[in-house]
Amino acid sequence: MRILVIGSGGREHALVWKLAQSPLVTEIFVAPGNGGMDGEKITSVPVRADDIAGLVKLARDKRVDIVVPGPELALTMGIADALEIVGIPCFGPDRYCAQLEGSKSFAKNVMEKSGVPTAACAVFRDANAAKDFVRAQGAPLVIKADGLAAGKGVIVAQTEQEALDAVDSIMCQKSFGEAGACVVIEECLKGEEVSLLCLCDGTHVVPLPSAQDHKAAYDDDTGPNTGGMGAYSPAPILPDSELEHMSDLVIRPVLEHLAHEGHPFTGILYAGLMMTEKGPKVLEYNVRFGDPECQPLLSRLDSDLASIILACVRGELSRELVHCTPKSAVGVVITASGYPGSYNKGMPIEGIDEAEALSDVKVFHSGTKRDGDAVVANGGRILCVTALGESLTQARDKAYEAVSRIRMPDSRFRTDIGLKGIRRLNEQQQEG
Ligand code: AMP
Ligand code: GLY
């Protein structure tokens, strides 16, 4: 098999790393890739992840058998549809299904039609009507730009004024451009968040173990939102024993609805859940692996990813193909000091080999590039140091030991990745 992976982050490094282990895979191309990906079987090609025509041409020129998009943009732009025309299968949904991530109002509509529990909401195309609604409801409220806004289009407003300002910023000042032509205003939910990622072949659904992301920049979930400062799996709030039930609640009805609409969903359907007192509710769908959730999840995957992806594009996915180790995994993201604000690039990175000398440790590259023999920082999120352990505590200890072996000026990381899960496990043990 020859595979093209699209993207340049830690998620894509994990995909490439896992695919390269497959005896089925002879060659992997990655567009555009980063400083950690080149190796035996693996070639980076400088085509941008949003250059649909360029990616399709690359897939044809290199005669690849399957394309695996990492980030959402190519999917919402219709890479799967464009590949279908030239007869190349894509492990990712078509443009219609990708609206689940690309348009919050589309996702809400699908949830309503398929009976998926989610926050009550109203959709507005007119700023004055949105503001009248805010005044009538009162705070807290959650204001969401309809379209893709690089993870920044959601404002959890604690006061009425914040909510009005959010509507102003999104709809009148167009802070997120056309993504803000429409807003979704939601009831504010309370609870712990957890991610459920499912493999889908259009009809069949196989859930992966649960994971939890850490979106805030600093410890104790403080500071501005980021792309994700670390993740672990499993998340004790969603144990393995509940994965099938949760898929029945929030994934399978959506797949049935989409298939009925003539658009069977292939790829990863990711539900961001809030575990509220009134039960689980979907905050959002993503139509791809999460970054950094992908790194601990693929670290736990024991079976052959290429076989799984092949089965998905053929509509032959089955439970038997997917085995994960019962071990826990923790991934700690190292970022540039200033991230998610402005930050420096070019810092030399040392100690990756020493970190990976620890058993069951893998250092996934995100914003890195090669500079001669050296690897230097080239982005906000730079590395995701991922470790497996017999327990969440052991995985966490090992991940931080590995982090301590990495030397990079002007960088930082959160020190509490995985702690919420460990605390919940302790509570569960005391209760049970
Ligand atoms: P989303 O991109 O829709 O997942 O929103 C980003 C983040 O905003 C989520 O991870 C939650 O922390 C928060 N959020 C989104 N919707 C709600 C809601 N209805 N109530 C409370 N928090 C929310
Ligand atoms: N880690 C959250 C995301 O990938 O959207």
GROMACS .gro file of C-alpha atoms and ligand atoms in nm:
model
  460
    1MET     CA    1   0.000   0.000   0.000
    2ARG     CA    2   0.110   0.353  -0.079
    3ILE     CA    3  -0.046   0.616   0.145
    4LEU     CA    4  -0.063   0.996   0.140
    5VAL     CA    5  -0.106   1.159   0.483
    6ILE     CA    6  -0.213   1.526   0.480
    7GLY     CA    7  -0.094   1.764   0.751
    8SER     CA    8   0.206   1.877   0.954
    9GLY     CA    9   0.123   1.835   1.324
   10GLY     CA   10   0.174   1.585   1.604
   11ARG     CA   11  -0.143   1.404   1.501
   12GLU     CA   12  -0.003   1.348   1.154
   13HIS     CA   13   0.334   1.235   1.295
   14ALA     CA   14   0.146   0.975   1.501
   15LEU     CA   15  -0.050   0.862   1.193
   16VAL     CA   16   0.267   0.832   0.986
   17TRP     CA   17   0.453   0.654   1.269
   18LYS     CA   18   0.176   0.398   1.314
   19LEU     CA   19   0.119   0.343   0.941
   20ALA     CA   20   0.492   0.293   0.884
   21GLN     CA   21   0.480  -0.005   1.125
   22SER     CA   22   0.237  -0.187   0.898
   23PRO     CA   23   0.373  -0.474   0.687
   24LEU     CA   24   0.112  -0.377   0.426
   25VAL     CA   25   0.258  -0.030   0.377
   26THR     CA   26   0.546   0.014   0.135
   27GLU     CA   27   0.558   0.391   0.105
   28ILE     CA   28   0.413   0.693   0.285
   29PHE     CA   29   0.404   1.048   0.150
   30VAL     CA   30   0.322   1.330   0.387
   31ALA     CA   31   0.218   1.677   0.274
   32PRO     CA   32   0.369   1.898   0.396
   33GLY     CA   33   0.500   1.710   0.705
   34ASN     CA   34   0.738   1.844   0.971
   35GLY     CA   35   1.090   1.794   1.110
   36GLY     CA   36   1.016   1.456   1.265
   37MET     CA   37   0.866   1.254   0.988
   38ASP     CA   38   1.125   1.159   0.730
   39GLY     CA   39   1.249   0.805   0.754
   40GLU     CA   40   1.251   0.468   0.589
   41LYS     CA   41   0.930   0.443   0.380
   42ILE     CA   42   0.841   0.810   0.457
   43THR     CA   43   0.885   1.111   0.227
   44SER     CA   44   0.770   1.469   0.297
   45VAL     CA   45   0.639   1.664  -0.001
   46PRO     CA   46   0.596   2.044   0.013
   47VAL     CA   47   0.227   2.062  -0.084
   48ARG     CA   48   0.005   2.263   0.149
   49ALA     CA   49  -0.268   2.086   0.348
   50ASP     CA   50  -0.534   2.315   0.194
   51ASP     CA   51  -0.418   2.291  -0.169
   52ILE     CA   52  -0.687   2.048  -0.284
   53ALA     CA   53  -0.583   2.044  -0.652
   54GLY     CA   54  -0.216   2.002  -0.553
   55LEU     CA   55  -0.297   1.717  -0.315
   56VAL     CA   56  -0.508   1.533  -0.571
   57LYS     CA   57  -0.229   1.572  -0.827
   58LEU     CA   58   0.025   1.443  -0.574
   59ALA     CA   59  -0.194   1.142  -0.494
   60ARG     CA   60  -0.223   1.061  -0.865
   61ASP     CA   61   0.144   1.124  -0.947
   62LYS     CA   62   0.260   0.901  -0.660
   63ARG     CA   63  -0.009   0.642  -0.742
   64VAL     CA   64  -0.123   0.623  -0.380
   65ASP     CA   65  -0.387   0.373  -0.275
   66ILE     CA   66  -0.542   0.575   0.009
   67VAL     CA   67  -0.533   0.934   0.131
   68VAL     CA   68  -0.550   1.004   0.505
   69PRO     CA   69  -0.626   1.370   0.585
   70GLY     CA   70  -0.522   1.483   0.935
   71PRO     CA   71  -0.675   1.833   0.971
   72GLU     CA   72  -1.035   1.934   0.900
   73LEU     CA   73  -0.976   2.204   0.640
   74ALA     CA   74  -0.905   1.971   0.348
   75LEU     CA   75  -1.218   1.773   0.439
   76THR     CA   76  -1.448   2.075   0.460
   77MET     CA   77  -1.300   2.192   0.129
   78GLY     CA   78  -1.402   1.864  -0.030
   79ILE     CA   79  -1.081   1.658  -0.065
   80ALA     CA   80  -1.277   1.331  -0.039
   81ASP     CA   81  -1.513   1.437  -0.320
   82ALA     CA   82  -1.221   1.549  -0.538
   83LEU     CA   83  -1.039   1.218  -0.479
   84GLU     CA   84  -1.351   1.017  -0.556
   85ILE     CA   85  -1.362   1.170  -0.903
   86VAL     CA   86  -1.013   1.032  -0.974
   87GLY     CA   87  -1.090   0.699  -0.807
   88ILE     CA   88  -0.869   0.728  -0.496
   89PRO     CA   89  -1.026   0.630  -0.162
   90CYS     CA   90  -1.007   0.878   0.125
   91PHE     CA   91  -1.013   0.792   0.496
   92GLY     CA   92  -1.230   1.090   0.578
   93PRO     CA   93  -1.583   1.211   0.504
   94ASP     CA   94  -1.712   1.395   0.199
   95ARG     CA   95  -1.776   1.768   0.201
   96TYR     CA   96  -2.142   1.723   0.298
   97CYS     CA   97  -2.059   1.518   0.609
   98ALA     CA   98  -1.763   1.743   0.695
   99GLN     CA   99  -2.016   2.020   0.763
  100LEU     CA  100  -2.065   1.844   1.097
  101GLU     CA  101  -1.741   2.021   1.191
  102GLY     CA  102  -1.748   2.306   0.939
  103SER     CA  103  -2.088   2.446   1.038
  104LYS     CA  104  -2.217   2.448   1.396
  105SER     CA  105  -2.573   2.509   1.274
  106PHE     CA  106  -2.552   2.209   1.039
  107ALA     CA  107  -2.428   1.995   1.330
  108LYS     CA  108  -2.708   2.117   1.557
  109ASN     CA  109  -2.965   2.040   1.289
  110VAL     CA  110  -2.829   1.686   1.243
  111MET     CA  111  -2.827   1.632   1.620
  112GLU     CA  112  -3.187   1.743   1.645
  113LYS     CA  113  -3.297   1.521   1.355
  114SER     CA  114  -3.114   1.217   1.491
  115GLY     CA  115  -3.215   1.265   1.853
  116VAL     CA  116  -2.865   1.323   1.995
  117PRO     CA  117  -2.857   1.496   2.336
  118THR     CA  118  -2.701   1.843   2.311
  119ALA     CA  119  -2.736   2.193   2.458
  120ALA     CA  120  -3.055   2.385   2.372
  121CYS     CA  121  -2.976   2.644   2.106
  122ALA     CA  122  -3.097   2.914   1.869
  123VAL     CA  123  -2.942   3.010   1.534
  124PHE     CA  124  -2.919   3.370   1.410
  125ARG     CA  125  -2.818   3.538   1.084
  126ASP     CA  126  -2.912   3.884   1.211
  127ALA     CA  127  -2.706   4.054   1.486
  128ASN     CA  128  -2.997   4.251   1.633
  129ALA     CA  129  -3.214   3.942   1.662
  130ALA     CA  130  -2.920   3.761   1.829
  131LYS     CA  131  -2.878   4.046   2.078
  132ASP     CA  132  -3.251   4.055   2.159
  133PHE     CA  133  -3.230   3.682   2.231
  134VAL     CA  134  -2.928   3.734   2.460
  135ARG     CA  135  -3.116   4.005   2.656
  136ALA     CA  136  -3.424   3.785   2.686
  137GLN     CA  137  -3.227   3.480   2.804
  138GLY     CA  138  -2.968   3.641   3.032
  139ALA     CA  139  -2.624   3.496   3.107
  140PRO     CA  140  -2.448   3.257   3.113
  141LEU     CA  141  -2.466   3.174   2.743
  142VAL     CA  142  -2.230   3.025   2.487
  143ILE     CA  143  -2.187   3.215   2.159
  144LYS     CA  144  -2.042   3.022   1.864
  145ALA     CA  145  -1.939   3.143   1.520
  146ASP     CA  146  -2.103   2.902   1.275
  147GLY     CA  147  -1.797   2.825   1.062
  148LEU     CA  148  -1.437   2.714   1.117
  149ALA     CA  149  -1.247   2.962   1.334
  150ALA     CA  150  -0.928   2.774   1.426
  151GLY     CA  151  -1.079   2.665   1.759
  152LYS     CA  152  -1.135   3.026   1.866
  153GLY     CA  153  -1.495   3.084   1.756
  154VAL     CA  154  -1.658   2.977   2.084
  155ILE     CA  155  -1.713   3.227   2.365
  156VAL     CA  156  -1.845   3.108   2.700
  157ALA     CA  157  -2.004   3.432   2.826
  158GLN     CA  158  -2.058   3.458   3.201
  159THR     CA  159  -2.235   3.796   3.180
  160GLU     CA  160  -2.495   3.943   2.945
  161GLN     CA  161  -2.245   4.211   2.839
  162GLU     CA  162  -1.984   3.950   2.742
  163ALA     CA  163  -2.249   3.771   2.536
  164LEU     CA  164  -2.350   4.094   2.359
  165ASP     CA  165  -1.984   4.178   2.295
  166ALA     CA  166  -1.932   3.828   2.152
  167VAL     CA  167  -2.222   3.873   1.908
  168ASP     CA  168  -2.081   4.212   1.810
  169SER     CA  169  -1.731   4.078   1.759
  170ILE     CA  170  -1.842   3.773   1.557
  171MET     CA  171  -2.128   3.921   1.350
  172CYS     CA  172  -2.054   4.295   1.319
  173GLN     CA  173  -1.674   4.318   1.337
  174LYS     CA  174  -1.640   3.983   1.157
  175SER     CA  175  -1.348   3.872   1.380
  176PHE     CA  176  -1.364   3.528   1.218
  177GLY     CA  177  -1.458   3.650   0.871
  178GLU     CA  178  -1.737   3.465   0.693
  179ALA     CA  179  -1.735   3.200   0.968
  180GLY     CA  180  -1.933   3.456   1.169
  181ALA     CA  181  -2.210   3.531   0.917
  182CYS     CA  182  -2.427   3.312   1.139
  183VAL     CA  183  -2.407   3.245   1.515
  184VAL     CA  184  -2.533   2.963   1.731
  185ILE     CA  185  -2.629   3.065   2.086
  186GLU     CA  186  -2.639   2.779   2.334
  187GLU     CA  187  -2.735   2.714   2.692
  188CYS     CA  188  -2.421   2.693   2.905
  189LEU     CA  189  -2.358   2.338   3.024
  190LYS     CA  190  -2.161   2.235   3.331
  191GLY     CA  191  -1.958   1.920   3.374
  192GLU     CA  192  -1.638   1.741   3.279
  193GLU     CA  193  -1.545   1.715   2.912
  194VAL     CA  194  -1.437   1.395   2.738
  195SER     CA  195  -1.367   1.293   2.379
  196LEU     CA  196  -1.516   0.990   2.206
  197LEU     CA  197  -1.348   0.908   1.873
  198CYS     CA  198  -1.504   0.639   1.655
  199LEU     CA  199  -1.383   0.460   1.345
  200CYS     CA  200  -1.659   0.463   1.082
  201ASP     CA  201  -1.698   0.287   0.746
  202GLY     CA  202  -2.027   0.445   0.641
  203THR     CA  203  -2.236   0.192   0.833
  204HIS     CA  204  -2.030   0.026   1.106
  205VAL     CA  205  -1.893   0.208   1.409
  206VAL     CA  206  -1.604   0.095   1.629
  207PRO     CA  207  -1.531   0.327   1.922
  208LEU     CA  208  -1.173   0.391   2.027
  209PRO     CA  209  -1.103   0.421   2.401
  210SER     CA  210  -1.196   0.755   2.557
  211ALA     CA  211  -0.951   1.044   2.579
  212GLN     CA  212  -0.933   1.381   2.747
  213ASP     CA  213  -0.774   1.693   2.606
  214HIS     CA  214  -0.642   1.995   2.802
  215LYS     CA  215  -0.736   2.305   2.606
  216ALA     CA  216  -0.637   2.583   2.848
  217ALA     CA  217  -0.280   2.714   2.827
  218TYR     CA  218  -0.191   2.686   3.198
  219ASP     CA  219  -0.226   2.445   3.488
  220ASP     CA  220  -0.567   2.396   3.653
  221ASP     CA  221  -0.740   2.483   3.324
  222THR     CA  222  -0.652   2.853   3.347
  223GLY     CA  223  -0.543   3.094   3.075
  224PRO     CA  224  -0.644   3.126   2.713
  225ASN     CA  225  -0.762   2.837   2.496
  226THR     CA  226  -0.504   2.653   2.283
  227GLY     CA  227  -0.512   2.376   2.026
  228GLY     CA  228  -0.450   2.133   2.314
  229MET     CA  229  -0.172   2.116   2.574
  230GLY     CA  230  -0.184   1.742   2.635
  231ALA     CA  231  -0.415   1.443   2.642
  232TYR     CA  232  -0.453   1.104   2.806
  233SER     CA  233  -0.642   0.783   2.749
  234PRO     CA  234  -0.852   0.624   2.888
  235ALA     CA  235  -1.046   0.901   3.062
  236PRO     CA  236  -1.202   0.735   3.371
  237ILE     CA  237  -1.518   0.947   3.329
  238LEU     CA  238  -1.593   0.739   3.016
  239PRO     CA  239  -1.476   0.383   3.089
  240ASP     CA  240  -1.440   0.112   2.822
  241SER     CA  241  -1.758  -0.056   2.947
  242GLU     CA  242  -1.964   0.247   2.836
  243LEU     CA  243  -1.812   0.306   2.492
  244GLU     CA  244  -2.070   0.104   2.297
  245HIS     CA  245  -2.362   0.261   2.481
  246MET     CA  246  -2.221   0.610   2.420
  247SER     CA  247  -2.172   0.532   2.050
  248ASP     CA  248  -2.538   0.425   2.033
  249LEU     CA  249  -2.635   0.758   2.185
  250VAL     CA  250  -2.419   1.009   1.996
  251ILE     CA  251  -2.251   0.843   1.693
  252ARG     CA  252  -2.466   0.569   1.534
  253PRO     CA  253  -2.783   0.785   1.500
  254VAL     CA  254  -2.577   1.048   1.316
  255LEU     CA  255  -2.429   0.790   1.078
  256GLU     CA  256  -2.776   0.652   1.008
  257HIS     CA  257  -2.908   1.000   0.936
  258LEU     CA  258  -2.618   1.085   0.703
  259ALA     CA  259  -2.645   0.754   0.516
  260HIS     CA  260  -3.017   0.820   0.474
  261GLU     CA  261  -2.926   1.159   0.322
  262GLY     CA  262  -2.710   0.974   0.069
  263HIS     CA  263  -2.377   1.056   0.240
  264PRO     CA  264  -2.236   0.759   0.432
  265PHE     CA  265  -1.965   0.881   0.673
  266THR     CA  266  -1.617   0.728   0.639
  267GLY     CA  267  -1.329   0.816   0.869
  268ILE     CA  268  -1.317   0.934   1.229
  269LEU     CA  269  -1.625   1.085   1.388
  270TYR     CA  270  -1.522   1.257   1.709
  271ALA     CA  271  -1.782   1.370   1.963
  272GLY     CA  272  -1.674   1.632   2.217
  273LEU     CA  273  -1.895   1.551   2.516
  274MET     CA  274  -1.990   1.732   2.834
  275MET     CA  275  -2.084   1.489   3.111
  276THR     CA  276  -2.358   1.690   3.281
  277GLU     CA  277  -2.578   1.604   3.581
  278LYS     CA  278  -2.852   1.534   3.327
  279GLY     CA  279  -2.635   1.295   3.128
  280PRO     CA  280  -2.389   1.329   2.842
  281LYS     CA  281  -2.442   1.607   2.586
  282VAL     CA  282  -2.255   1.670   2.262
  283LEU     CA  283  -2.066   2.002   2.250
  284GLU     CA  284  -1.929   1.956   1.902
  285TYR     CA  285  -1.838   1.704   1.636
  286ASN     CA  286  -1.501   1.684   1.465
  287VAL     CA  287  -1.462   1.480   1.149
  288ARG     CA  288  -1.101   1.371   1.209
  289PHE     CA  289  -0.862   1.266   1.485
  290GLY     CA  290  -0.805   1.525   1.758
  291ASP     CA  291  -0.461   1.672   1.812
  292PRO     CA  292  -0.322   1.581   2.070
  293GLU     CA  293  -0.577   1.303   2.149
  294CYS     CA  294  -0.450   1.107   1.848
  295GLN     CA  295  -0.102   1.067   1.998
  296PRO     CA  296  -0.203   0.875   2.315
  297LEU     CA  297  -0.480   0.690   2.127
  298LEU     CA  298  -0.252   0.558   1.852
  299SER     CA  299   0.013   0.478   2.115
  300ARG     CA  300  -0.246   0.243   2.266
  301LEU     CA  301  -0.349   0.086   1.934
  302ASP     CA  302  -0.198  -0.263   1.910
  303SER     CA  303  -0.350  -0.361   1.577
  304ASP     CA  304  -0.248  -0.260   1.226
  305LEU     CA  305  -0.377   0.089   1.142
  306ALA     CA  306  -0.340   0.036   0.767
  307SER     CA  307  -0.569  -0.270   0.780
  308ILE     CA  308  -0.825  -0.073   0.980
  309ILE     CA  309  -0.821   0.220   0.737
  310LEU     CA  310  -0.846  -0.015   0.440
  311ALA     CA  311  -1.146  -0.187   0.599
  312CYS     CA  312  -1.311   0.151   0.661
  313VAL     CA  313  -1.285   0.270   0.301
  314ARG     CA  314  -1.414  -0.072   0.184
  315GLY     CA  315  -1.713  -0.070   0.422
  316GLU     CA  316  -1.574  -0.377   0.600
  317LEU     CA  317  -1.489  -0.243   0.944
  318SER     CA  318  -1.530  -0.488   1.232
  319ARG     CA  319  -1.461  -0.488   1.604
  320GLU     CA  320  -1.208  -0.773   1.564
  321LEU     CA  321  -0.973  -0.548   1.367
  322VAL     CA  322  -0.929  -0.300   1.652
  323HIS     CA  323  -0.729  -0.395   1.961
  324CYS     CA  324  -0.596  -0.146   2.213
  325THR     CA  325  -0.360  -0.217   2.498
  326PRO     CA  326  -0.519  -0.193   2.845
  327LYS     CA  327  -0.222   0.028   2.937
  328SER     CA  328  -0.283   0.400   2.983
  329ALA     CA  329  -0.121   0.671   2.772
  330VAL     CA  330  -0.034   1.031   2.853
  331GLY     CA  331   0.089   1.291   2.602
  332VAL     CA  332   0.241   1.620   2.723
  333VAL     CA  333   0.270   1.901   2.468
  334ILE     CA  334   0.576   2.126   2.480
  335THR     CA  335   0.503   2.470   2.333
  336ALA     CA  336   0.690   2.791   2.263
  337SER     CA  337   0.674   3.014   2.576
  338GLY     CA  338   0.448   3.275   2.417
  339TYR     CA  339   0.195   3.032   2.268
  340PRO     CA  340  -0.101   3.079   2.210
  341GLY     CA  341   0.004   3.445   2.175
  342SER     CA  342   0.299   3.549   1.961
  343TYR     CA  343   0.607   3.331   2.007
  344ASN     CA  344   0.963   3.274   1.891
  345LYS     CA  345   1.075   3.011   1.644
  346GLY     CA  346   1.410   2.851   1.567
  347MET     CA  347   1.501   2.729   1.918
  348PRO     CA  348   1.728   2.422   1.897
  349ILE     CA  349   1.578   2.104   2.044
  350GLU     CA  350   1.801   1.851   2.219
  351GLY     CA  351   1.739   1.532   2.413
  352ILE     CA  352   1.471   1.367   2.199
  353ASP     CA  353   1.681   1.047   2.172
  354GLU     CA  354   1.737   1.046   2.548
  355ALA     CA  355   1.363   1.083   2.606
  356GLU     CA  356   1.286   0.800   2.363
  357ALA     CA  357   1.545   0.578   2.533
  358LEU     CA  358   1.283   0.526   2.804
  359SER     CA  359   1.065   0.223   2.726
  360ASP     CA  360   0.722   0.294   2.574
  361VAL     CA  361   0.802   0.662   2.512
  362LYS     CA  362   0.755   0.832   2.176
  363VAL     CA  363   0.820   1.198   2.102
  364PHE     CA  364   0.582   1.320   1.831
  365HIS     CA  365   0.685   1.635   1.645
  366SER     CA  366   0.437   1.917   1.575
  367GLY     CA  367   0.594   2.255   1.497
  368THR     CA  368   0.949   2.142   1.417
  369LYS     CA  369   1.175   2.151   1.116
  370ARG     CA  370   1.515   2.015   1.020
  371ASP     CA  371   1.806   2.258   1.010
  372GLY     CA  372   2.098   2.052   0.879
  373ASP     CA  373   2.142   1.774   1.134
  374ALA     CA  374   1.955   1.965   1.402
  375VAL     CA  375   1.584   1.988   1.478
  376VAL     CA  376   1.453   2.335   1.564
  377ALA     CA  377   1.121   2.479   1.680
  378ASN     CA  378   0.896   2.601   1.401
  379GLY     CA  379   0.552   2.651   1.556
  380GLY     CA  380   0.347   2.715   1.871
  381ARG     CA  381   0.297   2.352   1.970
  382ILE     CA  382   0.637   2.190   1.917
  383LEU     CA  383   0.643   1.835   2.057
  384CYS     CA  384   0.402   1.589   2.216
  385VAL     CA  385   0.591   1.357   2.451
  386THR     CA  386   0.380   1.044   2.487
  387ALA     CA  387   0.426   0.751   2.725
  388LEU     CA  388   0.246   0.426   2.803
  389GLY     CA  389   0.221   0.289   3.156
  390GLU     CA  390   0.042   0.016   3.352
  391SER     CA  391  -0.172   0.289   3.512
  392LEU     CA  392  -0.250   0.651   3.438
  393THR     CA  393  -0.013   0.748   3.722
  394GLN     CA  394   0.273   0.542   3.576
  395ALA     CA  395   0.213   0.674   3.224
  396ARG     CA  396   0.208   1.029   3.357
  397ASP     CA  397   0.527   0.985   3.562
  398LYS     CA  398   0.705   0.840   3.261
  399ALA     CA  399   0.583   1.112   3.024
  400TYR     CA  400   0.713   1.383   3.258
  401GLU     CA  401   1.043   1.200   3.309
  402ALA     CA  402   1.080   1.199   2.930
  403VAL     CA  403   0.986   1.569   2.913
  404SER     CA  404   1.261   1.646   3.166
  405ARG     CA  405   1.518   1.495   2.927
  406ILE     CA  406   1.432   1.741   2.652
  407ARG     CA  407   1.625   2.068   2.640
  408MET     CA  408   1.483   2.362   2.451
  409PRO     CA  409   1.514   2.732   2.540
  410ASP     CA  410   1.204   2.950   2.549
  411SER     CA  411   0.957   2.662   2.581
  412ARG     CA  412   0.702   2.548   2.839
  413PHE     CA  413   0.445   2.277   2.918
  414ARG     CA  414   0.157   2.216   3.159
  415THR     CA  415   0.255   2.014   3.466
  416ASP     CA  416  -0.092   1.870   3.536
  417ILE     CA  417  -0.170   1.661   3.227
  418GLY     CA  418  -0.363   1.352   3.339
  419LEU     CA  419  -0.415   1.465   3.699
  420LYS     CA  420  -0.793   1.507   3.659
  421GLY     CA  421  -0.818   1.147   3.547
  422ILE     CA  422  -0.602   1.022   3.832
  423ARG     CA  423  -0.817   1.212   4.086
  424ARG     CA  424  -1.135   1.069   3.936
  425LEU     CA  425  -0.991   0.716   3.949
  426ASN     CA  426  -0.908   0.766   4.318
  427GLU     CA  427  -1.264   0.886   4.383
  428GLN     CA  428  -1.411   0.591   4.193
  429GLN     CA  429  -1.195   0.351   4.394
  430GLN     CA  430  -1.305   0.510   4.722
  431GLU     CA  431  -1.670   0.487   4.618
  432GLY     CA  432  -1.650   0.137   4.478
  433AMP     P1  433  -1.654   2.357   2.070
  433AMP     O1  434  -1.554   2.406   1.967
  433AMP     O2  435  -1.797   2.371   2.028
  433AMP     O3  436  -1.619   2.226   2.130
  433AMP     O4  437  -1.632   2.455   2.194
  433AMP     C1  438  -1.505   2.475   2.250
  433AMP     C2  439  -1.513   2.467   2.399
  433AMP     O5  440  -1.611   2.560   2.449
  433AMP     C3  441  -1.558   2.331   2.450
  433AMP     O6  442  -1.451   2.241   2.461
  433AMP     C4  443  -1.617   2.369   2.586
  433AMP     O7  444  -1.515   2.385   2.682
  433AMP     C5  445  -1.679   2.503   2.559
  433AMP     N1  446  -1.822   2.489   2.526
  433AMP     C6  447  -1.877   2.470   2.404
  433AMP     N2  448  -2.012   2.461   2.412
  433AMP     C7  449  -2.045   2.476   2.542
  433AMP     C8  450  -2.169   2.477   2.614
  433AMP     N3  451  -2.287   2.462   2.553
  433AMP     N4  452  -2.162   2.493   2.748
  433AMP     C9  453  -2.044   2.511   2.811
  433AMP     N5  454  -1.924   2.510   2.749
  433AMP    C10  455  -1.923   2.493   2.616
  434GLY     N1  456  -0.781   1.857   2.054
  434GLY     C1  457  -0.900   1.910   2.003
  434GLY     C2  458  -0.909   1.910   1.857
  434GLY     O1  459  -0.828   1.849   1.789
  434GLY     O2  460  -1.002   1.969   1.804
   0.00000   0.00000   0.00000
